[in-house]
């Protein structure tokens, strides 16, 4: 059943994860001010599922249970599902900056495909176990964090070649009841305020890496799990109109010989399926990154145009402002268009769910990850220095001074200084504060580095077909 935001928070209270932030142990995730913007952001994914105007986009009928579920937990049964998921991600992220929970969708769809394929080769029963898990996740409307990225040590070496055997999460024991794992997952979004951890491998593996080829689900407060987290957004900062409300924490998750029962294990040693699970997750996830950053782009476009107007410049009439804002729109809508194309050209997998077309998914992610810097350049250039120098809300309340500031800092005579200052603050918040740097870093690295997307484009693009075209033309 769909949970309300209140029920989501109540369900988090039933869990007792071990979480540290800035060296102190968090007593209650829901009551921790440093995590509040993160809880708020996930709550929006619960809230919107109840809004009639978003029902089609936010929910779907599960082909597993026949019940209406949050689309973030849905297995795609068509290209239309892929498209709706992209639209939903943009919708959620234009409200929250980053709604994080789309990771669940991406991992569930990757596991749906990969457990099926592993069973076909090895005669294992991962798929049926996964379906049981999926049913519970959908029924209880859970949120999982997705732990894929390992510490990775020396990037040129495979897991088994590292100087420390625990630099990739690994299976240290297995018996008739389950497996025991040790190590760390190094960057995990939203982990403290989720119900479960979904663990995936982070790369392709060889036979010698088989102990690292693992995937499983485990409650966030299972024995042996410790999280070292960071604050979500800029909680308590009155100069942060968006990120004091909504933010995203990341965490390191430490696994100290954690036992995973077999009914929660989805890969354990089948090394030749580690790469396909990674690839499947990355393909879904890169489309989510596109939708998320398009949502951020919506805020940037609106605020940049508003800032120009507050400065007295008409974006339709003033040539170089028009060019800048048109370029901003071009960057956002061109990577979003790749997401749309990846959905429309999506294909059914051997397991029966639908996956985005990978070349467009990767091109969109590559454009998004690299053009974020062009987008921020346009914002900074258009806004001018007030972007990082506007007074705080409290300053505008200082007797005599606040009024003077409001007079002097007005731009266009038709637009109040308060409006101009609040737009400047919003743009500072998302492009020039700690969070501004954070948004550029997540854009370039989150979902994989630009080089990782280029490698995928080169792997999946049919260059041979293009070469044969040239052979036909030249006749050689
Ligand atoms: C805010 C944020 C949130 C995130 N959330 C999650 C999450 O929820 N779950 C999750 O699993 N991960 C998450 N990530 C991790 C993200 O997926 C990784 O950052 C990304 O895959 C890149 O990996 P890396 O950080 O280890 O960088 P690296 O892979 O080390 O890349 C750094 C540079 O080294 C290069 N490089 C890497 N390997 C090689 C090589 N063998 N040869 C040559 N060059 C190489 C890369 O191309 C790149 O230029 C998140 C990241 C961020 C920033």
XYZ file of N, CA and C in Angstrom, residues 58 120 155 248 406:
15
model
N 3.199 9.317 -11.249
C 3.846 8.895 -10.001
C 3.563 7.447 -9.606
N 19.124 -18.566 -15.732
C 19.098 -19.304 -17.006
C 20.421 -20.033 -17.232
N 42.811 2.245 -9.147
C 41.820 2.101 -10.231
C 42.302 1.202 -11.362
N 20.478 16.270 -0.050
C 20.846 14.870 -0.261
C 22.093 14.563 0.539
N 17.059 47.713 0.671
C 15.970 47.440 -0.278
C 15.861 48.530 -1.338
